[in-house]
Short mmCIF file of N, CA and C in Angstrom, two decimals:
data_model
loop_
_atom_site.label_atom_id
_atom_site.label_comp_id
_atom_site.label_asym_id
_atom_site.label_seq_id
_atom_site.Cartn_x
_atom_site.Cartn_y
_atom_site.Cartn_z
N ARG A 159 126.41 93.27 -82.05
CA ARG A 159 125.50 92.16 -82.03
C ARG A 159 126.29 90.86 -82.07
N GLY A 160 125.99 89.96 -81.18
CA GLY A 160 126.63 88.65 -81.18
C GLY A 160 128.04 88.64 -80.64
N LEU A 161 128.45 89.70 -79.91
CA LEU A 161 129.84 89.80 -79.50
C LEU A 161 129.92 90.36 -78.09
N LYS A 162 130.68 89.67 -77.24
CA LYS A 162 130.96 90.17 -75.90
C LYS A 162 132.46 90.20 -75.74
N ALA A 163 133.02 91.30 -75.27
CA ALA A 163 134.46 91.41 -75.05
C ALA A 163 134.71 91.82 -73.60
N VAL A 164 135.61 91.11 -72.93
CA VAL A 164 135.93 91.40 -71.55
C VAL A 164 137.45 91.42 -71.40
N GLN A 165 137.99 92.48 -70.80
CA GLN A 165 139.42 92.63 -70.59
C GLN A 165 139.65 93.21 -69.21
N VAL A 166 140.80 92.86 -68.61
CA VAL A 166 141.23 93.49 -67.36
C VAL A 166 142.52 94.23 -67.66
N GLU A 167 142.55 95.51 -67.36
CA GLU A 167 143.76 96.31 -67.53
C GLU A 167 144.10 96.90 -66.18
N ILE A 168 145.37 96.76 -65.77
CA ILE A 168 145.78 97.24 -64.45
C ILE A 168 146.76 98.39 -64.64
N ARG A 169 146.43 99.51 -64.02
CA ARG A 169 147.31 100.68 -64.02
C ARG A 169 147.40 101.20 -62.59
N GLY A 170 148.56 101.64 -62.21
CA GLY A 170 148.68 102.28 -60.90
C GLY A 170 148.11 103.69 -60.98
N ARG A 171 148.32 104.44 -59.93
CA ARG A 171 147.79 105.81 -59.89
C ARG A 171 148.92 106.80 -59.71
N LYS A 172 149.05 107.72 -60.64
CA LYS A 172 150.06 108.78 -60.60
C LYS A 172 151.44 108.22 -60.30
N GLY A 173 151.84 107.20 -61.05
CA GLY A 173 153.17 106.64 -60.92
C GLY A 173 153.36 105.66 -59.78
N VAL A 174 152.32 105.37 -59.01
CA VAL A 174 152.42 104.41 -57.90
C VAL A 174 151.79 103.10 -58.37
N ALA A 175 152.56 102.04 -58.31
CA ALA A 175 152.08 100.74 -58.80
C ALA A 175 151.05 100.13 -57.85
N ALA A 176 150.06 99.47 -58.45
CA ALA A 176 149.14 98.66 -57.65
C ALA A 176 149.94 97.46 -57.12
N GLN A 177 149.56 96.92 -55.98
CA GLN A 177 150.28 95.79 -55.41
C GLN A 177 149.30 94.72 -54.95
N GLY A 178 149.66 93.47 -55.21
CA GLY A 178 148.90 92.35 -54.69
C GLY A 178 147.52 92.15 -55.28
N VAL A 179 147.24 92.70 -56.45
CA VAL A 179 145.94 92.50 -57.10
C VAL A 179 145.83 91.04 -57.53
N VAL A 180 144.67 90.42 -57.30
CA VAL A 180 144.43 89.03 -57.70
C VAL A 180 143.28 89.01 -58.70
N ILE A 181 143.53 88.44 -59.87
CA ILE A 181 142.51 88.23 -60.88
C ILE A 181 142.34 86.72 -60.98
N GLU A 182 141.20 86.21 -60.54
CA GLU A 182 141.04 84.77 -60.39
C GLU A 182 139.67 84.31 -60.86
N SER A 183 139.66 83.16 -61.55
CA SER A 183 138.43 82.48 -61.97
C SER A 183 137.52 83.37 -62.82
N CYS A 184 138.12 84.09 -63.77
CA CYS A 184 137.36 84.96 -64.67
C CYS A 184 137.33 84.36 -66.08
N LYS A 185 136.35 84.78 -66.84
CA LYS A 185 136.26 84.42 -68.25
C LYS A 185 136.50 85.72 -69.01
N LEU A 186 137.61 85.77 -69.76
CA LEU A 186 138.05 87.01 -70.40
C LEU A 186 138.26 86.80 -71.88
N GLY A 187 138.04 87.85 -72.65
CA GLY A 187 138.29 87.79 -74.09
C GLY A 187 137.06 88.15 -74.88
N VAL A 188 137.05 87.70 -76.12
CA VAL A 188 135.94 87.92 -77.03
C VAL A 188 135.15 86.62 -77.08
N PHE A 189 133.84 86.73 -76.95
CA PHE A 189 133.00 85.55 -76.91
C PHE A 189 131.92 85.65 -77.98
N PRO A 190 132.24 85.18 -79.20
CA PRO A 190 131.23 85.19 -80.25
C PRO A 190 130.10 84.23 -79.88
N GLU A 191 128.91 84.48 -80.43
CA GLU A 191 127.77 83.62 -80.12
C GLU A 191 128.02 82.18 -80.52
N THR A 192 128.68 81.99 -81.64
CA THR A 192 128.94 80.63 -82.13
C THR A 192 130.32 80.57 -82.75
N VAL A 193 130.83 79.37 -82.92
CA VAL A 193 132.10 79.19 -83.62
C VAL A 193 131.98 79.69 -85.05
N ALA A 194 130.84 79.44 -85.67
CA ALA A 194 130.63 79.90 -87.05
C ALA A 194 130.71 81.42 -87.12
N SER A 195 130.16 82.10 -86.09
CA SER A 195 130.24 83.56 -86.04
C SER A 195 131.70 84.01 -86.01
N TRP A 196 132.53 83.34 -85.19
CA TRP A 196 133.96 83.66 -85.15
C TRP A 196 134.61 83.41 -86.50
N ASN A 197 134.38 82.24 -87.07
CA ASN A 197 135.01 81.87 -88.34
C ASN A 197 134.67 82.84 -89.46
N ASN A 198 133.47 83.38 -89.45
CA ASN A 198 133.05 84.30 -90.51
C ASN A 198 133.51 85.74 -90.27
N ASN A 199 133.97 86.06 -89.07
CA ASN A 199 134.31 87.44 -88.72
C ASN A 199 135.67 87.57 -88.03
N GLN A 200 136.62 86.70 -88.33
CA GLN A 200 137.90 86.70 -87.62
C GLN A 200 138.62 88.03 -87.68
N THR A 201 138.67 88.63 -88.86
CA THR A 201 139.41 89.88 -88.99
C THR A 201 138.76 90.98 -88.16
N ARG A 202 137.45 91.04 -88.15
CA ARG A 202 136.73 92.05 -87.34
C ARG A 202 137.00 91.83 -85.86
N TYR A 203 136.90 90.60 -85.40
CA TYR A 203 137.12 90.31 -83.98
C TYR A 203 138.57 90.60 -83.59
N ALA A 204 139.51 90.23 -84.46
CA ALA A 204 140.92 90.48 -84.15
C ALA A 204 141.20 91.97 -84.03
N ALA A 205 140.54 92.77 -84.84
CA ALA A 205 140.76 94.22 -84.81
C ALA A 205 140.28 94.84 -83.51
N ILE A 206 139.20 94.31 -82.92
CA ILE A 206 138.68 94.92 -81.70
C ILE A 206 139.19 94.24 -80.44
N SER A 207 139.75 93.04 -80.57
CA SER A 207 140.19 92.33 -79.38
C SER A 207 141.51 92.90 -78.89
N THR A 208 141.75 92.77 -77.61
CA THR A 208 142.97 93.26 -77.01
C THR A 208 143.51 92.16 -76.11
N SER A 209 144.12 92.48 -75.01
CA SER A 209 144.66 91.44 -74.13
C SER A 209 143.60 90.99 -73.13
N GLY A 210 143.70 89.74 -72.69
CA GLY A 210 142.83 89.27 -71.62
C GLY A 210 143.17 89.98 -70.32
N VAL A 211 144.47 89.95 -69.94
CA VAL A 211 144.96 90.69 -68.77
C VAL A 211 146.20 91.46 -69.23
N TYR A 212 146.17 92.76 -69.04
CA TYR A 212 147.28 93.62 -69.48
C TYR A 212 147.72 94.49 -68.32
N VAL A 213 148.96 94.31 -67.89
CA VAL A 213 149.54 95.17 -66.86
C VAL A 213 150.26 96.29 -67.57
N TYR A 214 149.81 97.50 -67.37
CA TYR A 214 150.34 98.67 -68.05
C TYR A 214 151.73 99.00 -67.49
N GLY A 215 152.76 98.79 -68.31
CA GLY A 215 154.14 99.04 -67.87
C GLY A 215 154.47 98.19 -66.65
N ASN A 216 154.98 98.81 -65.62
CA ASN A 216 155.29 98.10 -64.38
C ASN A 216 154.32 98.51 -63.28
N MET A 217 153.05 98.62 -63.63
CA MET A 217 152.08 99.21 -62.72
C MET A 217 151.32 98.22 -61.85
N CYS A 218 151.80 97.00 -61.72
CA CYS A 218 151.19 96.05 -60.79
C CYS A 218 152.29 95.13 -60.28
N GLU A 219 152.71 95.31 -59.06
CA GLU A 219 153.78 94.51 -58.47
C GLU A 219 153.18 93.35 -57.66
N ARG A 220 153.77 92.17 -57.84
CA ARG A 220 153.36 90.97 -57.10
C ARG A 220 151.87 90.67 -57.24
N CYS A 221 151.37 90.87 -58.44
CA CYS A 221 149.97 90.56 -58.72
C CYS A 221 149.84 89.10 -59.15
N ILE A 222 148.64 88.56 -59.02
CA ILE A 222 148.39 87.15 -59.33
C ILE A 222 147.28 87.04 -60.36
N VAL A 223 147.53 86.28 -61.42
CA VAL A 223 146.52 85.96 -62.42
C VAL A 223 146.40 84.45 -62.41
N ARG A 224 145.27 83.94 -61.91
CA ARG A 224 145.14 82.51 -61.62
C ARG A 224 143.76 81.98 -62.03
N ARG A 225 143.77 80.78 -62.61
CA ARG A 225 142.55 80.01 -62.94
C ARG A 225 141.54 80.79 -63.79
N ASN A 226 142.04 81.48 -64.80
CA ASN A 226 141.17 82.22 -65.71
C ASN A 226 141.06 81.48 -67.04
N HIS A 227 139.97 81.70 -67.74
CA HIS A 227 139.80 81.18 -69.10
C HIS A 227 139.78 82.39 -70.03
N ILE A 228 140.77 82.45 -70.91
CA ILE A 228 140.95 83.59 -71.80
C ILE A 228 140.92 83.07 -73.23
N GLN A 229 140.11 83.70 -74.10
CA GLN A 229 140.04 83.20 -75.47
C GLN A 229 139.83 84.34 -76.46
N TYR A 230 140.25 84.07 -77.71
CA TYR A 230 140.06 85.00 -78.83
C TYR A 230 140.50 86.41 -78.48
N VAL A 231 141.75 86.57 -78.06
CA VAL A 231 142.30 87.88 -77.72
C VAL A 231 143.53 88.15 -78.57
N ARG A 232 143.95 89.40 -78.62
CA ARG A 232 145.21 89.74 -79.30
C ARG A 232 146.37 89.09 -78.53
N ARG A 233 146.45 89.33 -77.23
CA ARG A 233 147.44 88.71 -76.35
C ARG A 233 146.72 88.24 -75.09
N GLY A 234 147.09 87.05 -74.60
CA GLY A 234 146.40 86.50 -73.43
C GLY A 234 146.70 87.25 -72.15
N ILE A 235 147.97 87.24 -71.73
CA ILE A 235 148.38 87.90 -70.49
C ILE A 235 149.72 88.60 -70.74
N ILE A 236 149.80 89.87 -70.36
CA ILE A 236 151.07 90.61 -70.39
C ILE A 236 151.40 90.95 -68.95
N SER A 237 152.59 90.56 -68.51
CA SER A 237 152.94 90.58 -67.08
C SER A 237 153.45 91.92 -66.58
N GLY A 238 153.39 92.03 -65.23
CA GLY A 238 154.05 93.09 -64.48
C GLY A 238 155.12 92.45 -63.61
N PRO A 239 155.92 93.24 -62.89
CA PRO A 239 157.03 92.70 -62.10
C PRO A 239 156.56 91.83 -60.93
N GLY A 240 157.26 90.70 -60.74
CA GLY A 240 156.96 89.81 -59.62
C GLY A 240 155.63 89.09 -59.74
N MET A 241 155.06 89.07 -60.91
CA MET A 241 153.72 88.52 -61.12
C MET A 241 153.73 87.00 -61.12
N LEU A 242 152.66 86.41 -60.60
CA LEU A 242 152.44 84.97 -60.66
C LEU A 242 151.31 84.72 -61.65
N ILE A 243 151.60 83.95 -62.69
CA ILE A 243 150.62 83.59 -63.71
C ILE A 243 150.49 82.07 -63.66
N GLU A 244 149.36 81.57 -63.12
CA GLU A 244 149.26 80.11 -62.96
C GLU A 244 147.85 79.58 -63.18
N ASP A 245 147.82 78.35 -63.70
CA ASP A 245 146.58 77.58 -63.86
C ASP A 245 145.55 78.26 -64.76
N ASN A 246 146.01 79.01 -65.75
CA ASN A 246 145.12 79.66 -66.71
C ASN A 246 145.02 78.82 -67.98
N VAL A 247 143.92 78.98 -68.70
CA VAL A 247 143.76 78.39 -70.03
C VAL A 247 143.58 79.55 -71.00
N ILE A 248 144.47 79.61 -71.99
CA ILE A 248 144.42 80.66 -73.00
C ILE A 248 144.27 79.96 -74.35
N GLU A 249 143.15 80.23 -75.03
CA GLU A 249 142.86 79.56 -76.28
C GLU A 249 142.69 80.57 -77.42
N LYS A 250 143.29 80.24 -78.54
CA LYS A 250 143.14 80.98 -79.78
C LYS A 250 143.49 82.46 -79.69
N PRO A 251 144.65 82.79 -79.10
CA PRO A 251 145.07 84.19 -79.18
C PRO A 251 145.50 84.51 -80.61
N VAL A 252 145.32 85.76 -81.00
CA VAL A 252 145.74 86.20 -82.32
C VAL A 252 147.21 86.60 -82.30
N GLY A 253 147.72 87.00 -81.14
CA GLY A 253 149.14 87.35 -80.97
C GLY A 253 149.77 86.39 -79.97
N ASP A 254 150.49 86.94 -78.99
CA ASP A 254 151.17 86.11 -77.99
C ASP A 254 150.18 85.54 -76.97
N GLY A 255 150.40 84.29 -76.56
CA GLY A 255 149.58 83.70 -75.50
C GLY A 255 149.91 84.35 -74.16
N ILE A 256 151.18 84.27 -73.75
CA ILE A 256 151.66 84.93 -72.53
C ILE A 256 152.92 85.70 -72.89
N ARG A 257 152.98 86.96 -72.47
CA ARG A 257 154.21 87.75 -72.67
C ARG A 257 154.75 88.13 -71.31
N VAL A 258 155.95 87.63 -71.01
CA VAL A 258 156.66 88.01 -69.79
C VAL A 258 157.43 89.28 -70.14
N ALA A 259 156.96 90.41 -69.60
CA ALA A 259 157.51 91.70 -69.97
C ALA A 259 158.16 92.42 -68.78
N SER A 260 158.37 91.70 -67.68
CA SER A 260 158.94 92.30 -66.47
C SER A 260 159.80 91.28 -65.75
N HIS A 261 160.49 91.73 -64.72
CA HIS A 261 161.39 90.88 -63.94
C HIS A 261 160.64 90.00 -62.95
N ASP A 262 161.25 88.85 -62.63
CA ASP A 262 160.81 87.97 -61.54
C ASP A 262 159.37 87.48 -61.69
N VAL A 263 159.00 87.13 -62.90
CA VAL A 263 157.65 86.62 -63.19
C VAL A 263 157.69 85.09 -63.19
N THR A 264 156.68 84.47 -62.58
CA THR A 264 156.54 83.01 -62.59
C THR A 264 155.34 82.64 -63.44
N VAL A 265 155.58 81.74 -64.41
CA VAL A 265 154.54 81.24 -65.31
C VAL A 265 154.46 79.74 -65.04
N ARG A 266 153.36 79.30 -64.43
CA ARG A 266 153.28 77.92 -63.93
C ARG A 266 151.92 77.29 -64.24
N ARG A 267 151.96 76.06 -64.76
CA ARG A 267 150.78 75.21 -64.97
C ARG A 267 149.68 75.86 -65.81
N ASN A 268 150.08 76.58 -66.84
CA ASN A 268 149.11 77.17 -67.76
C ASN A 268 148.99 76.30 -69.00
N ILE A 269 147.88 76.42 -69.68
CA ILE A 269 147.69 75.80 -70.99
C ILE A 269 147.48 76.93 -71.98
N VAL A 270 148.33 76.99 -73.00
CA VAL A 270 148.20 77.99 -74.06
C VAL A 270 148.17 77.21 -75.37
N ARG A 271 147.09 77.42 -76.14
CA ARG A 271 146.98 76.61 -77.37
C ARG A 271 146.31 77.37 -78.50
N SER A 272 146.71 76.96 -79.66
CA SER A 272 146.05 77.33 -80.92
C SER A 272 146.08 78.82 -81.23
N CYS A 273 147.29 79.38 -81.40
CA CYS A 273 147.39 80.75 -81.88
C CYS A 273 146.78 80.83 -83.27
N LEU A 274 146.04 81.89 -83.54
CA LEU A 274 145.35 82.05 -84.82
C LEU A 274 146.15 82.95 -85.75
N ALA A 275 146.18 82.59 -87.02
CA ALA A 275 146.82 83.40 -88.04
C ALA A 275 145.74 84.21 -88.75
N VAL A 276 145.49 85.42 -88.23
CA VAL A 276 144.43 86.26 -88.78
C VAL A 276 145.02 87.42 -89.58
N ASP A 277 146.14 87.94 -89.13
CA ASP A 277 146.77 89.07 -89.81
C ASP A 277 148.26 88.78 -89.97
N GLY A 278 149.04 89.76 -90.32
CA GLY A 278 150.46 89.54 -90.56
C GLY A 278 151.32 89.48 -89.31
N ASP A 279 150.73 89.66 -88.12
CA ASP A 279 151.47 89.62 -86.86
C ASP A 279 151.99 88.20 -86.62
N HIS A 280 153.20 88.10 -86.06
CA HIS A 280 153.70 86.77 -85.69
C HIS A 280 153.08 86.37 -84.36
N ARG A 281 153.00 85.09 -84.12
CA ARG A 281 152.37 84.57 -82.92
C ARG A 281 153.36 83.74 -82.11
N ASP A 282 153.41 83.98 -80.81
CA ASP A 282 154.22 83.19 -79.89
C ASP A 282 153.30 82.67 -78.79
N LEU A 283 153.41 81.39 -78.47
CA LEU A 283 152.64 80.86 -77.35
C LEU A 283 153.14 81.48 -76.05
N LEU A 284 154.49 81.61 -75.92
CA LEU A 284 155.12 82.28 -74.79
C LEU A 284 156.23 83.16 -75.32
N GLN A 285 156.26 84.41 -74.87
CA GLN A 285 157.33 85.31 -75.28
C GLN A 285 157.88 86.02 -74.05
N VAL A 286 159.21 86.02 -73.90
CA VAL A 286 159.87 86.80 -72.86
C VAL A 286 160.51 87.98 -73.58
N TYR A 287 159.91 89.16 -73.39
CA TYR A 287 160.33 90.32 -74.17
C TYR A 287 159.89 91.60 -73.49
N ALA A 288 160.80 92.55 -73.36
CA ALA A 288 160.48 93.86 -72.79
C ALA A 288 161.22 94.96 -73.53
N GLY A 289 161.19 94.90 -74.85
CA GLY A 289 161.87 95.91 -75.65
C GLY A 289 163.37 95.81 -75.49
N ARG A 290 164.02 96.91 -75.18
CA ARG A 290 165.48 96.93 -75.03
C ARG A 290 165.95 96.54 -73.64
N THR A 291 165.03 96.23 -72.75
CA THR A 291 165.36 95.85 -71.38
C THR A 291 165.59 94.34 -71.29
N ILE A 292 166.60 93.93 -70.55
CA ILE A 292 166.82 92.50 -70.30
C ILE A 292 165.87 92.07 -69.19
N VAL A 293 165.12 91.00 -69.43
CA VAL A 293 164.18 90.48 -68.43
C VAL A 293 164.94 89.53 -67.51
N ARG A 294 164.95 89.81 -66.21
CA ARG A 294 165.68 89.00 -65.24
C ARG A 294 164.73 88.11 -64.45
N GLY A 295 165.18 86.90 -64.16
CA GLY A 295 164.52 86.02 -63.21
C GLY A 295 163.20 85.39 -63.60
N PRO A 296 162.89 85.21 -64.90
CA PRO A 296 161.63 84.53 -65.19
C PRO A 296 161.70 83.05 -64.81
N VAL A 297 160.60 82.50 -64.31
CA VAL A 297 160.49 81.08 -64.00
C VAL A 297 159.33 80.55 -64.84
N VAL A 298 159.61 79.54 -65.65
CA VAL A 298 158.58 78.92 -66.49
C VAL A 298 158.60 77.44 -66.18
N GLU A 299 157.49 76.92 -65.59
CA GLU A 299 157.50 75.51 -65.20
C GLU A 299 156.12 74.87 -65.36
N ASN A 300 156.14 73.63 -65.84
CA ASN A 300 154.95 72.77 -65.91
C ASN A 300 153.79 73.38 -66.69
N ASN A 301 154.09 74.01 -67.82
CA ASN A 301 153.07 74.57 -68.70
C ASN A 301 152.88 73.66 -69.90
N VAL A 302 151.76 73.81 -70.59
CA VAL A 302 151.52 73.12 -71.85
C VAL A 302 151.34 74.20 -72.91
N PHE A 303 152.21 74.18 -73.91
CA PHE A 303 152.12 75.10 -75.04
C PHE A 303 151.87 74.24 -76.27
N TRP A 304 150.72 74.42 -76.90
CA TRP A 304 150.28 73.53 -77.96
C TRP A 304 149.79 74.36 -79.13
N SER A 305 150.43 74.19 -80.28
CA SER A 305 150.05 75.00 -81.44
C SER A 305 148.89 74.41 -82.20
N GLY A 306 148.52 73.15 -81.94
CA GLY A 306 147.42 72.52 -82.67
C GLY A 306 146.08 72.70 -81.99
N TRP A 307 145.09 72.14 -82.58
CA TRP A 307 143.73 72.17 -82.04
C TRP A 307 143.09 70.84 -82.35
N PRO A 308 142.48 70.16 -81.38
CA PRO A 308 141.90 68.85 -81.67
C PRO A 308 140.75 68.96 -82.67
N ALA A 309 140.65 67.96 -83.53
CA ALA A 309 139.62 67.97 -84.59
C ALA A 309 138.21 68.02 -84.03
N ASN A 310 137.99 67.50 -82.83
CA ASN A 310 136.64 67.47 -82.27
C ASN A 310 136.33 68.65 -81.37
N ALA A 311 137.19 69.66 -81.32
CA ALA A 311 136.93 70.81 -80.44
C ALA A 311 136.00 71.81 -81.09
#
């Protein structure tokens, strides 16, 4: 009651990566009925929320995530190889805003703001991390990463 959750998860089929998938102009995440509803139930929402866009392993090559509004998620976008992430707005993630987890990813003209401290997890507005693998060729340009939140929002 009072909760809508929307996520996109991309997986290839039987070890074959999806290619050229475009996720554009979507509203993703958890959408409580009111801000008060979120404020009163943060721990519950954080427990059920996941990523706005999650590429499973390296299962989407040269995919595009563009002009999406993502809010109240564990992680905003987790990348696949050669992915273009541009012109997205990610607000109030509980974990990472954008995680570059693959090679040759471009992160351009995104706004990531106001990571929430709901549990003991650390929060990064942008993280380049793929476990023990070295991430090669990331491009990060013309983004706004803002840890605050305007008083009138």
